[in-house]
Structures are given as structure tokens and as C-alpha cells.
């Protein structure tokens, strides 16, 4: 439908990378730059990508930026509480009005994701070099195209059930981990006029966002999350007099 | 499963009834009292019902009351903003921990419902004596038992689509109105360990909560929303070392 | 994703049009030809459309035709039983292997739809010039793009609930009719590797398939139902020795 | 709601047990007898249980038996094709009319399950003593009550994704296996007026149906699958003249 390039904003907390040598060695320019590169790698001229981070003014998410963003991706971890409520409300309003949102890994516990889900978004976790296998359970979904069955990530943080989210509209991927844990790792949600994709992989301590299949899925998610609606509008309550009113 | 009586708290805003003669003539003791009577009428000794209202201290929803409530029903309209954020957070915490919630009519725009849904909860409305027909589309659901197909409400406020909610886990009822509008009028949602039922009928200007089929559905909803879990607990995030950990 | 033209086969029973003057006056070349024209009108060079009918050899649905069909549309009514079980099994196999299927109106009672749903597909009906209003309840869905809220069809057959189908994966449209009946009139289902869209309007006695919004929705459905998978394959059971097997 | 005992019929193929010493040593009276005992163990006087097997006349599933069955459980494996189409059609009719159905393990490939699902019901499998962990992902569901997180089965056959079923109405359990495979192992489906629960564990070569947690889940499933509707009736198509018709 829409044929113009998808305008993507990749948001990154960008704290671990500046404070921890180990993380910096994996993501020397920040995780957001690596994520952005993966999207461009896959979508090419079908997208234009910019980045924004927590310590930018208004976290880089001004009204102007959001109005010019078709799909926002979100990675945060240790500083969820530093994201101001005003910016969270602004992002929520844009999502409900039609902006796509791709939430990555520890973003499950971000204010914006918890606000959009209405739940605690709690889960089980363990950081000890688990192998993750990501199995496709909805092979017709656009987000599941062009990846192997399963995707293999040699080492990543473990997330396990119960993951306290609303039952997803579409469950695309399920992961298993070294201890036999499972996780609903690829989920879609429609909220207002916006599409949301949650994708699990990606702890800061592992080179997950350099993994070609992970990059492919994120790019597929960006493409899927872009709205088909021509105009962005908020789903207002309104009085209605009927067809002849 | 649980065999003890369901402990129900019926919450009512209780403002229209005290300020408007027309509403007082329909609900002389308040809508909450009528709603409570309808639940008792249907569930009898299988429930114990108390009421709470906006102008009670802490809106009648103290920690003690919620801890002793299996299912809370909610009707509010003109004073949504007067419900304090503290009480909303407390109710959300109890729902995610396993308390059932039945949201009625204009409660769609309450803080607690919007918080649990994550969406705007906007819709179309018109107050002009529309006939509402409520059709069952999920006849196996416990909430749909013992009501006619369709339920007929001679006169009520109209609510029309698009209703900005997450796709419900179960869509039980769809209504039509005099102008040909339609509405997803009976919806369930599971959030955390809690069950939520939204049911549309019931404007303060109409005697809807005296209608036997409406009372039956609300009672069915209360019975369905009560948790099977023995203990109430919040779905916390937690570190997990594995089966042998 | 796929950028080649969508290869569409429009299947029509083509009996009413040859036996009933009233129907012939509305659809002189057959309903299938009108439906095909509506798809071409909307998708243009993004599709190639051919037609097939019941009285063609093998109903026009040979292995060769289906293998070269990305999306099949289906309209049948009085002669469902004349479709051979062999052809039904062949179409099912292609749908589960990735062919899209758009089922129209009375096709709800076709062998192929009942086979894919597993239910009776019963409903209520009345043929007496009801006005149908079609409301979008999933405005983010690609199939709901570029149509008014509501779509107005001045006169068509009525279908009412309970419609005995599995709960759809996505409920896009709900219709109301002159008697206040409602119907889940736009539903998607994923089965195997195939996508199925059911769309209600279209009795042979009414000029429904000349209606521009109806034509738009069918074309949107065709575009949505085309698989993203490069190859068609059946979801076989298979022994699996594991990653190193 | 209904308070009379649930009338359960446990259907077993009962061939492996008579032909293979190893299976006979685990299930000397047949798997169906063990499954029946597990239901009685958990539901006690809340149920009455009988059994039926493939080699009984009409497979033990006469019209009279089905009419007196609230919930049927199904285990079959090597002789799916020997179940006659007439009996499959009869069981389907009863399910759509309100009889509950609990399908176990290799019953995924039975005629009745494939007929009700409309899909291939294919999957991956491996028989090599995998440990299965069964994780609850819908902790509010009645079927998930009173079992540990996770259920641990020391040794069973492996089933892996992609499992070709319609997206379940409710996904309750996800399993992992020794090779890191995952499987949607506890799924509900509503079809017609009937409720269906699929539960994965239970190969004939393992003592799975002696496992107390597995028995608990099957009993929970039986209780859940029993209809709340007072009368059994088929969801017929019918002409409807409207409220005043």
C-alpha cells in the first residue's frame, strides 16, 4: 500500500555502553546504532532510519520527531524510571494514533510498554549464557519470513514464563532456553490505530543485535508495524447523530 | 473449584442519582444498590454483596476492602477524574493479583479501565432512546447462559464502533441500535491473574439495571470473574536459577 | 515482499445467472465476471485475474490451475453439493500449502469452507431487501483500508448470528440489518500456510458486486490473502532428530 | 452451574496394549482404563466414567452412548484410519451440538480432530526419552489450576513446532523438550456449541497417564469441557423473519 520509505526512529537508552567496558566492546557506538544498521541492512531504500537516546533533550522524542516517525523501536533497561511521564504519554498518544512500535528485550519493563499493555509485564530471567532457540509457530505471518526454523542464538539472557502480558493478538515465536524454560518471544498487539511488535532477544551483554536472523526479524517487524492509514489521528470519543445526523 | 460465597463489591459513582430528579426516580437508592440487588437476585447464597461509592473515604476501596473482594463491579460516568490515582493503582494491583472486575457501560471511560486496557477506550455515543438488541455470538460462554437471543432493551443510550479497546480475549455479545450502529457489548480480558468483563448496557437515564436479562448477565459475569486461584499474588518479575536452582 | 502480480482465480457457481432472468439482468456475464472486474478495477497491474465455474471440467480447478493461483475467491449457493469431494480436497490441500482463499456470502455453506472451519457454518437469513451497514471494528487491518465508516448497502439479503464459525483470528467488520440483526461479516482465519478471508455481502438477487466499497474490500482481501512464502508446501508430519540430527 | 455428575466416556484405541509387551507392562488393562482412573481420582463423585474402544461395535460410540456423554476423551494412534467415517461424523455432530471433547497426544492425528480443526495437524516428533517441561502461560485458566510451574515429565515422546492447528482460542501450556524443541501443548477450541481441549502428553511407551499432574490436567479439562447449556442442539441454518416475524 504505502510506497514511500518507512521513517524509523531507533530509540536506545545508551547507558550500559558508556559505563561498561564489556558492553562497549560489543556495541562501541551504542546498541541503537547496531539495531539501526540491521534495519537498514534488510530494508535498504525502503526505509530511512534515525536514532534517539535517553540523554537527548526530551529523550530525542519531541512532538516533531514522533510526528515524522512511522515506526519507533525501543530498547531500555536500567533507566526505565528516568523516562519522563510526559514523553511516555506522548509516545502512547502517537501509537494509539497510528505510529508503529517495536519493543525489544528488556523494553518489556519500560514505562511505555507497561502503559500500553496494562499489566505488570513481569517474567523470569537468568543471565548465564543460555542458548536460545526461537521457533516459528505462525509461519504465514509477514514477520516470520526468511528466517530458519529454529533461529539459533548461541548465548543470551534467559526469559521465562509466566510473562504477564495480555494474550497477544498473534503469537509468532516461542523460545526455549538451556534450562528448558520457554517464552512467548514474538508477539503482536494492536492498540488504537497502532501496531506493536514485541521481540525478546537482545541483552546488552551479548552480541545479539549483530545476529543476521535477529536483524531480519526486527526489520520484518518494522515493515509490518508501519500503518496503512494515510493520516495519523487519535481515536477520540464523539457524539454521533447517525447517518442522517 | 472454590465453593465459598463470592465476595462482591459493587462500586457506584452515585452522583447523578443525588443531583438529578429523573435519575433518582429510576434509582432512588442509587444505581449501585439496584445493581447489587440484581446480583443477589441471581446468585443468592452463592454471593455476599456490599457496596462502595465515590464519596466514601478512599472511595470505599481501602486495601482491606479490596483484599476481601473477589469481584469488583464498576459504574462511573461524570466524575471519572475524581477517582484518585492512588486508588486506581490499588485496584489495578488487585486485578493483576487475581481480583475479578466487571466494568459497566460508561465505566469504559474510567481511569481503571483505561489503565488496564492501555487504549483510549473512545467510542461513538448518542442519547436518544435507542432500542438495543444484544446478540450472543459465543453461545458456549458461561456468561451467555440463560438469556434470550437477542436480549431486548427498549430504550437506552447508544454506543457505536469504533470502540478503541484491545481485541477482546472473548467476544460474547454484539449490540445493534436504532440507527443501525453496532457495538462489541460483551467482552472479556485476562490481565495478570485477573479476569475482566466489560458489559455495555446501563445509562443512568434509563431503567436498564432493573431489566432481568441485564441482571442475569451481570451475575453471570460476576461468577465467571471470580478467580480459581486459592491465593492472591502479584505477578512479580524474578530471577530464576532453574529447576535445580 | 512478493512483487510479482497476484494470480487470482475467481470461482463462480454460475447457475442462478443462467436460470433466472432477474439475476441475469444484474449479472449478464455471471457474478464471477463482475467480481473479477472489481478486483482488476482496484488492483490493476498488481494482479492477473481469471475465472472458473462449476460446470467447467473439474469445476475449472485442476491441479495446474490451483498451482498457478495465489488467491482463489469462491461464490456458490444452490449447488454446493455438486462440487466433488476430490476438488474440495484438492483446494483444501492448496490452502493449507499456502494458497489464499476469499469466501464470499453464501460460500459460507460451501463444502470447502465447512471443511476448513470444521463447524456447521449455520446462521440466520432472510431475503427481504434489508439495508446492510458494515462497520469496521479493526481499523488497522489492511483489509479495512479506504472504505467509509460504515459501508452502506441499500438492499441485500440478511445474515444474522449465531454464525457457527470458529472465533476468527481477526474480526474486521460487523454488519447490522433492518431488523436489528448483527453479523460478523469480515473475518480472517489462518489455516496451515494459507490465509482465508470471509466477507458476507453478495446475494445473487442484488447488485452488491457492483458496489464500489464491496469491490474495494474484496480486492483488499485478495491482496492480504496472498502468501509471503516463496514456495508452496504442505505442512507434513515428520520425524525430527534435532539440531544435530 | 450444572451440578449433576459429569458423564465422561474415555475412548481408547486399545491396540498397542494388546500387541506390545512393553506397553502392556505399563498399561495392563489398557491406557483408557488408566486415563479413566485418573479422572475419577480427581473428580470423584463429580463425575461418572465409562470407557469405549475401537474394537467395540461402532467403536463403542453409538448414538445412545454419545447422547449420554457430557465429555468424550480420545486417545488413538496406529489405527486412526480404522475409525469409520460414520462414527467420525456422529462425534462431530455431537461436539457441535455441545458435547465436550478432550483430545490426547497422538489423537492430534485422529480423523475427528482433523475434521474439527480443518488443518493437517502435522508436527515434528521424536521418540527418544526426552524430558518434557510443561509451562503454564495462562495461569487464570481453570485447566491450569493445582499444577506446578512447570510440570515435569521425566521421559516422553517429543512433539515440536510447527504444529499445524488453527491459532487456539486459549493457549494454556507450552512444553519444551530435551533438544530445545517447543510445543503448544495445552490448547482450547470452541466449535459450534462444543468445547475442545487438546493436551499433548501421553505416548504409549511411557507411563505418562500415571503421572499425578497429567491426571490433574486431564480432569481439569474434562470439568472445563462440559457444556453449561441445558440441552444439546445442532447449530442449524434457519430462516428468520425477525423479532415480530
mmCIF file of N, CA and C in Angstrom, chain C residues 35-119:
data_model
loop_
_atom_site.group_PDB
_atom_site.id
_atom_site.type_symbol
_atom_site.label_atom_id
_atom_site.label_comp_id
_atom_site.label_asym_id
_atom_site.label_seq_id
_atom_site.Cartn_x
_atom_site.Cartn_y
_atom_site.Cartn_z
ATOM 1 N N UNK C 35 -17.284 -9.910 -10.250
ATOM 2 C CA UNK C 35 -16.316 -9.931 -9.133
ATOM 3 C C UNK C 35 -14.895 -9.753 -9.672
ATOM 4 N N UNK C 36 -14.589 -10.455 -10.737
ATOM 5 C CA UNK C 36 -13.250 -10.331 -11.342
ATOM 6 C C UNK C 36 -12.981 -8.898 -11.780
ATOM 7 N N UNK C 37 -13.986 -8.264 -12.344
ATOM 8 C CA UNK C 37 -13.797 -6.879 -12.800
ATOM 9 C C UNK C 37 -13.519 -5.950 -11.619
ATOM 10 N N UNK C 38 -14.176 -6.213 -10.502
ATOM 11 C CA UNK C 38 -13.959 -5.377 -9.320
ATOM 12 C C UNK C 38 -12.551 -5.514 -8.769
ATOM 13 N N UNK C 39 -12.007 -6.697 -8.856
ATOM 14 C CA UNK C 39 -10.633 -6.901 -8.380
ATOM 15 C C UNK C 39 -9.657 -6.173 -9.297
ATOM 16 N N UNK C 40 -9.852 -6.338 -10.586
ATOM 17 C CA UNK C 40 -8.972 -5.662 -11.545
ATOM 18 C C UNK C 40 -9.088 -4.141 -11.411
ATOM 19 N N UNK C 41 -10.301 -3.691 -11.232
ATOM 20 C CA UNK C 41 -10.540 -2.249 -11.069
ATOM 21 C C UNK C 41 -9.693 -1.668 -9.950
ATOM 22 N N UNK C 42 -9.520 -2.433 -8.880
ATOM 23 C CA UNK C 42 -8.801 -1.919 -7.718
ATOM 24 C C UNK C 42 -7.313 -2.233 -7.716
ATOM 25 N N UNK C 43 -6.953 -3.399 -8.211
ATOM 26 C CA UNK C 43 -5.546 -3.787 -8.121
ATOM 27 C C UNK C 43 -4.783 -3.537 -9.412
ATOM 28 N N UNK C 44 -5.486 -3.389 -10.511
ATOM 29 C CA UNK C 44 -4.826 -3.055 -11.773
ATOM 30 C C UNK C 44 -3.740 -4.047 -12.119
ATOM 31 N N UNK C 45 -2.581 -3.532 -12.418
ATOM 32 C CA UNK C 45 -1.488 -4.392 -12.866
ATOM 33 C C UNK C 45 -0.860 -5.191 -11.733
ATOM 34 N N UNK C 46 -1.311 -4.937 -10.520
ATOM 35 C CA UNK C 46 -0.792 -5.725 -9.397
ATOM 36 C C UNK C 46 -1.428 -7.105 -9.335
ATOM 37 N N UNK C 47 -2.326 -7.389 -10.269
ATOM 38 C CA UNK C 47 -2.934 -8.722 -10.295
ATOM 39 C C UNK C 47 -3.191 -9.171 -11.725
ATOM 40 N N UNK C 48 -3.330 -10.485 -11.886
ATOM 41 C CA UNK C 48 -3.879 -11.054 -13.123
ATOM 42 C C UNK C 48 -5.033 -11.951 -12.694
ATOM 43 N N UNK C 49 -6.158 -11.813 -13.359
ATOM 44 C CA UNK C 49 -7.376 -12.475 -12.902
ATOM 45 C C UNK C 49 -7.924 -13.396 -13.989
ATOM 46 N N UNK C 50 -8.229 -14.626 -13.602
ATOM 47 C CA UNK C 50 -9.002 -15.493 -14.491
ATOM 48 C C UNK C 50 -10.209 -16.022 -13.728
ATOM 49 N N UNK C 51 -11.121 -16.663 -14.425
ATOM 50 C CA UNK C 51 -12.319 -17.190 -13.783
ATOM 51 C C UNK C 51 -12.460 -18.679 -14.051
ATOM 52 N N UNK C 52 -13.257 -19.329 -13.220
ATOM 53 C CA UNK C 52 -13.561 -20.750 -13.368
ATOM 54 C C UNK C 52 -14.956 -20.962 -12.809
ATOM 55 N N UNK C 53 -15.678 -21.938 -13.336
ATOM 56 C CA UNK C 53 -17.049 -22.146 -12.866
ATOM 57 C C UNK C 53 -17.340 -23.631 -12.657
ATOM 58 N N UNK C 54 -18.428 -23.864 -11.982
ATOM 59 C CA UNK C 54 -18.832 -25.221 -11.596
ATOM 60 C C UNK C 54 -18.891 -26.171 -12.777
ATOM 61 N N UNK C 55 -19.425 -25.710 -13.874
ATOM 62 C CA UNK C 55 -19.655 -26.622 -14.990
ATOM 63 C C UNK C 55 -18.455 -26.783 -15.915
ATOM 64 N N UNK C 56 -17.374 -26.148 -15.604
ATOM 65 C CA UNK C 56 -16.125 -26.436 -16.317
ATOM 66 C C UNK C 56 -15.649 -27.831 -15.911
ATOM 67 N N UNK C 57 -14.834 -28.479 -16.748
ATOM 68 C CA UNK C 57 -14.257 -29.760 -16.344
ATOM 69 C C UNK C 57 -13.480 -29.595 -15.031
ATOM 70 N N UNK C 58 -13.702 -30.515 -14.122
ATOM 71 C CA UNK C 58 -13.117 -30.421 -12.769
ATOM 72 C C UNK C 58 -13.425 -29.070 -12.127
ATOM 73 N N UNK C 59 -14.577 -28.523 -12.500
ATOM 74 C CA UNK C 59 -15.011 -27.207 -11.993
ATOM 75 C C UNK C 59 -13.989 -26.109 -12.301
ATOM 76 N N UNK C 60 -13.132 -26.366 -13.275
ATOM 77 C CA UNK C 60 -12.127 -25.366 -13.621
ATOM 78 C C UNK C 60 -10.992 -25.276 -12.629
ATOM 79 N N UNK C 61 -10.953 -26.235 -11.699
ATOM 80 C CA UNK C 61 -9.954 -26.159 -10.619
ATOM 81 C C UNK C 61 -9.042 -27.377 -10.658
ATOM 82 N N UNK C 62 -8.366 -27.520 -11.779
ATOM 83 C CA UNK C 62 -7.399 -28.595 -11.914
ATOM 84 C C UNK C 62 -6.168 -28.320 -11.058
ATOM 85 N N UNK C 63 -5.371 -29.335 -10.920
ATOM 86 C CA UNK C 63 -4.109 -29.167 -10.193
ATOM 87 C C UNK C 63 -3.280 -28.049 -10.823
ATOM 88 N N UNK C 64 -3.281 -27.994 -12.132
ATOM 89 C CA UNK C 64 -2.486 -26.979 -12.823
ATOM 90 C C UNK C 64 -2.992 -25.571 -12.503
ATOM 91 N N UNK C 65 -4.310 -25.409 -12.530
ATOM 92 C CA UNK C 65 -4.872 -24.089 -12.239
ATOM 93 C C UNK C 65 -4.553 -23.668 -10.801
ATOM 94 N N UNK C 66 -4.757 -24.573 -9.867
ATOM 95 C CA UNK C 66 -4.522 -24.207 -8.463
ATOM 96 C C UNK C 66 -3.043 -23.929 -8.201
ATOM 97 N N UNK C 67 -2.190 -24.700 -8.843
ATOM 98 C CA UNK C 67 -0.747 -24.480 -8.650
ATOM 99 C C UNK C 67 -0.324 -23.105 -9.157
ATOM 100 N N UNK C 68 -1.103 -22.555 -10.072
ATOM 101 C CA UNK C 68 -0.789 -21.237 -10.631
ATOM 102 C C UNK C 68 -1.699 -20.143 -10.075
ATOM 103 N N UNK C 69 -2.337 -20.423 -8.958
ATOM 104 C CA UNK C 69 -3.251 -19.465 -8.330
ATOM 105 C C UNK C 69 -2.685 -19.030 -6.985
ATOM 106 N N UNK C 70 -2.502 -17.737 -6.815
ATOM 107 C CA UNK C 70 -2.081 -17.231 -5.499
ATOM 108 C C UNK C 70 -3.274 -17.084 -4.565
ATOM 109 N N UNK C 71 -4.378 -16.608 -5.118
ATOM 110 C CA UNK C 71 -5.584 -16.411 -4.304
ATOM 111 C C UNK C 71 -6.795 -16.851 -5.114
ATOM 112 N N UNK C 72 -7.625 -17.669 -4.466
ATOM 113 C CA UNK C 72 -8.871 -18.155 -5.061
ATOM 114 C C UNK C 72 -10.027 -17.472 -4.345
ATOM 115 N N UNK C 73 -10.990 -16.930 -5.127
ATOM 116 C CA UNK C 73 -12.214 -16.427 -4.495
ATOM 117 C C UNK C 73 -13.345 -17.384 -4.812
ATOM 118 N N UNK C 74 -14.322 -17.492 -3.888
ATOM 119 C CA UNK C 74 -15.345 -18.532 -4.000
ATOM 120 C C UNK C 74 -16.735 -17.960 -3.754
ATOM 121 N N UNK C 75 -17.592 -18.101 -4.759
ATOM 122 C CA UNK C 75 -19.013 -17.811 -4.590
ATOM 123 C C UNK C 75 -19.824 -19.005 -5.080
ATOM 124 N N UNK C 76 -20.591 -19.613 -4.198
ATOM 125 C CA UNK C 76 -21.504 -20.690 -4.575
ATOM 126 C C UNK C 76 -22.753 -20.561 -3.747
ATOM 127 N N UNK C 77 -23.828 -21.242 -4.149
ATOM 128 C CA UNK C 77 -25.073 -21.129 -3.396
ATOM 129 C C UNK C 77 -25.955 -22.369 -3.515
ATOM 130 N N UNK C 78 -26.559 -22.553 -4.685
ATOM 131 C CA UNK C 78 -27.573 -23.601 -4.769
ATOM 132 C C UNK C 78 -26.999 -24.971 -5.090
ATOM 133 N N UNK C 79 -25.760 -25.020 -5.507
ATOM 134 C CA UNK C 79 -25.200 -26.281 -5.996
ATOM 135 C C UNK C 79 -23.955 -26.695 -5.208
ATOM 136 N N UNK C 80 -23.899 -26.327 -3.939
ATOM 137 C CA UNK C 80 -22.728 -26.708 -3.138
ATOM 138 C C UNK C 80 -22.453 -28.218 -3.250
ATOM 139 N N UNK C 81 -23.520 -28.999 -3.248
ATOM 140 C CA UNK C 81 -23.340 -30.448 -3.216
ATOM 141 C C UNK C 81 -22.782 -31.013 -4.515
ATOM 142 N N UNK C 82 -22.840 -30.220 -5.571
ATOM 143 C CA UNK C 82 -22.323 -30.723 -6.844
ATOM 144 C C UNK C 82 -20.807 -30.581 -6.965
ATOM 145 N N UNK C 83 -20.220 -29.846 -6.076
ATOM 146 C CA UNK C 83 -18.754 -29.754 -6.085
ATOM 147 C C UNK C 83 -18.215 -31.094 -5.576
ATOM 148 N N UNK C 84 -17.365 -31.711 -6.357
ATOM 149 C CA UNK C 84 -16.922 -33.064 -5.994
ATOM 150 C C UNK C 84 -15.969 -33.034 -4.803
ATOM 151 N N UNK C 85 -16.002 -34.101 -4.050
ATOM 152 C CA UNK C 85 -15.125 -34.191 -2.885
ATOM 153 C C UNK C 85 -13.650 -34.152 -3.285
ATOM 154 N N UNK C 86 -13.343 -34.669 -4.451
ATOM 155 C CA UNK C 86 -11.953 -34.625 -4.915
ATOM 156 C C UNK C 86 -11.469 -33.195 -5.085
ATOM 157 N N UNK C 87 -12.296 -32.381 -5.684
ATOM 158 C CA UNK C 87 -11.876 -30.990 -5.889
ATOM 159 C C UNK C 87 -11.804 -30.254 -4.553
ATOM 160 N N UNK C 88 -12.742 -30.555 -3.659
ATOM 161 C CA UNK C 88 -12.677 -29.927 -2.334
ATOM 162 C C UNK C 88 -11.371 -30.295 -1.633
ATOM 163 N N UNK C 89 -11.004 -31.567 -1.695
ATOM 164 C CA UNK C 89 -9.762 -31.998 -1.044
ATOM 165 C C UNK C 89 -8.546 -31.322 -1.693
ATOM 166 N N UNK C 90 -8.623 -31.150 -3.011
ATOM 167 C CA UNK C 90 -7.510 -30.501 -3.719
ATOM 168 C C UNK C 90 -7.389 -29.030 -3.310
ATOM 169 N N UNK C 91 -8.509 -28.358 -3.228
ATOM 170 C CA UNK C 91 -8.472 -26.946 -2.829
ATOM 171 C C UNK C 91 -7.976 -26.839 -1.380
ATOM 172 N N UNK C 92 -8.474 -27.703 -0.505
ATOM 173 C CA UNK C 92 -8.010 -27.660 0.893
ATOM 174 C C UNK C 92 -6.499 -27.835 0.962
ATOM 175 N N UNK C 93 -6.001 -28.795 0.204
ATOM 176 C CA UNK C 93 -4.557 -29.051 0.220
ATOM 177 C C UNK C 93 -3.783 -27.817 -0.234
ATOM 178 N N UNK C 94 -4.290 -27.141 -1.242
ATOM 179 C CA UNK C 94 -3.595 -25.935 -1.698
ATOM 180 C C UNK C 94 -3.694 -24.805 -0.666
ATOM 181 N N UNK C 95 -4.839 -24.670 -0.024
ATOM 182 C CA UNK C 95 -4.947 -23.626 1.008
ATOM 183 C C UNK C 95 -3.960 -23.919 2.132
ATOM 184 N N UNK C 96 -3.943 -25.149 2.619
ATOM 185 C CA UNK C 96 -3.027 -25.472 3.723
ATOM 186 C C UNK C 96 -1.563 -25.330 3.296
ATOM 187 N N UNK C 97 -1.333 -25.412 1.996
ATOM 188 C CA UNK C 97 0.033 -25.268 1.469
ATOM 189 C C UNK C 97 0.388 -23.819 1.163
ATOM 190 N N UNK C 98 -0.574 -22.908 1.285
ATOM 191 C CA UNK C 98 -0.237 -21.504 1.124
ATOM 192 C C UNK C 98 -1.090 -20.687 0.178
ATOM 193 N N UNK C 99 -2.037 -21.314 -0.539
ATOM 194 C CA UNK C 99 -2.897 -20.532 -1.425
ATOM 195 C C UNK C 99 -3.890 -19.729 -0.599
ATOM 196 N N UNK C 100 -4.081 -18.465 -0.932
ATOM 197 C CA UNK C 100 -5.087 -17.659 -0.247
ATOM 198 C C UNK C 100 -6.487 -18.001 -0.723
ATOM 199 N N UNK C 101 -7.465 -17.762 0.155
ATOM 200 C CA UNK C 101 -8.859 -18.072 -0.180
ATOM 201 C C UNK C 101 -9.748 -16.947 0.341
ATOM 202 N N UNK C 102 -10.584 -16.404 -0.551
ATOM 203 C CA UNK C 102 -11.560 -15.386 -0.175
ATOM 204 C C UNK C 102 -12.945 -15.978 -0.419
ATOM 205 N N UNK C 103 -13.694 -16.173 0.645
ATOM 206 C CA UNK C 103 -15.010 -16.807 0.555
ATOM 207 C C UNK C 103 -16.074 -15.728 0.680
ATOM 208 N N UNK C 104 -17.013 -15.740 -0.265
ATOM 209 C CA UNK C 104 -17.995 -14.674 -0.349
ATOM 210 C C UNK C 104 -19.397 -15.182 -0.028
ATOM 211 N N UNK C 105 -20.107 -14.429 0.795
ATOM 212 C CA UNK C 105 -21.543 -14.571 1.049
ATOM 213 C C UNK C 105 -21.964 -16.030 1.274
ATOM 214 N N UNK C 106 -22.790 -16.552 0.379
ATOM 215 C CA UNK C 106 -23.351 -17.895 0.562
ATOM 216 C C UNK C 106 -22.291 -18.984 0.469
ATOM 217 N N UNK C 107 -21.095 -18.613 0.099
ATOM 218 C CA UNK C 107 -19.971 -19.541 0.177
ATOM 219 C C UNK C 107 -19.721 -20.018 1.601
ATOM 220 N N UNK C 108 -20.331 -19.382 2.578
ATOM 221 C CA UNK C 108 -20.208 -19.843 3.976
ATOM 222 C C UNK C 108 -20.674 -21.288 4.116
ATOM 223 N N UNK C 109 -21.550 -21.718 3.189
ATOM 224 C CA UNK C 109 -22.114 -23.062 3.306
ATOM 225 C C UNK C 109 -21.515 -24.004 2.256
ATOM 226 N N UNK C 110 -20.434 -23.578 1.627
ATOM 227 C CA UNK C 110 -19.757 -24.439 0.648
ATOM 228 C C UNK C 110 -19.018 -25.556 1.373
ATOM 229 N N UNK C 111 -18.797 -26.632 0.646
ATOM 230 C CA UNK C 111 -18.017 -27.736 1.220
ATOM 231 C C UNK C 111 -16.633 -27.272 1.641
ATOM 232 N N UNK C 112 -15.999 -26.469 0.824
ATOM 233 C CA UNK C 112 -14.609 -26.103 1.139
ATOM 234 C C UNK C 112 -14.553 -25.253 2.401
ATOM 235 N N UNK C 113 -15.488 -24.346 2.581
ATOM 236 C CA UNK C 113 -15.447 -23.509 3.793
ATOM 237 C C UNK C 113 -15.773 -24.349 5.021
ATOM 238 N N UNK C 114 -16.780 -25.190 4.926
ATOM 239 C CA UNK C 114 -17.120 -26.030 6.081
ATOM 240 C C UNK C 114 -15.963 -26.978 6.421
ATOM 241 N N UNK C 115 -15.294 -27.469 5.398
ATOM 242 C CA UNK C 115 -14.151 -28.362 5.641
ATOM 243 C C UNK C 115 -13.021 -27.627 6.357
ATOM 244 N N UNK C 116 -12.776 -26.412 5.960
ATOM 245 C CA UNK C 116 -11.679 -25.658 6.571
ATOM 246 C C UNK C 116 -12.034 -25.132 7.963
ATOM 247 N N UNK C 117 -13.301 -24.910 8.214
ATOM 248 C CA UNK C 117 -13.717 -24.391 9.526
ATOM 249 C C UNK C 117 -13.943 -25.514 10.536
ATOM 250 N N UNK C 118 -14.461 -26.652 10.077
ATOM 251 C CA UNK C 118 -14.753 -27.749 10.998
ATOM 252 C C UNK C 118 -16.088 -27.619 11.713
ATOM 253 N N UNK C 119 -16.843 -26.575 11.396
ATOM 254 C CA UNK C 119 -18.119 -26.304 12.069
ATOM 255 C C UNK C 119 -19.270 -26.404 11.075
#
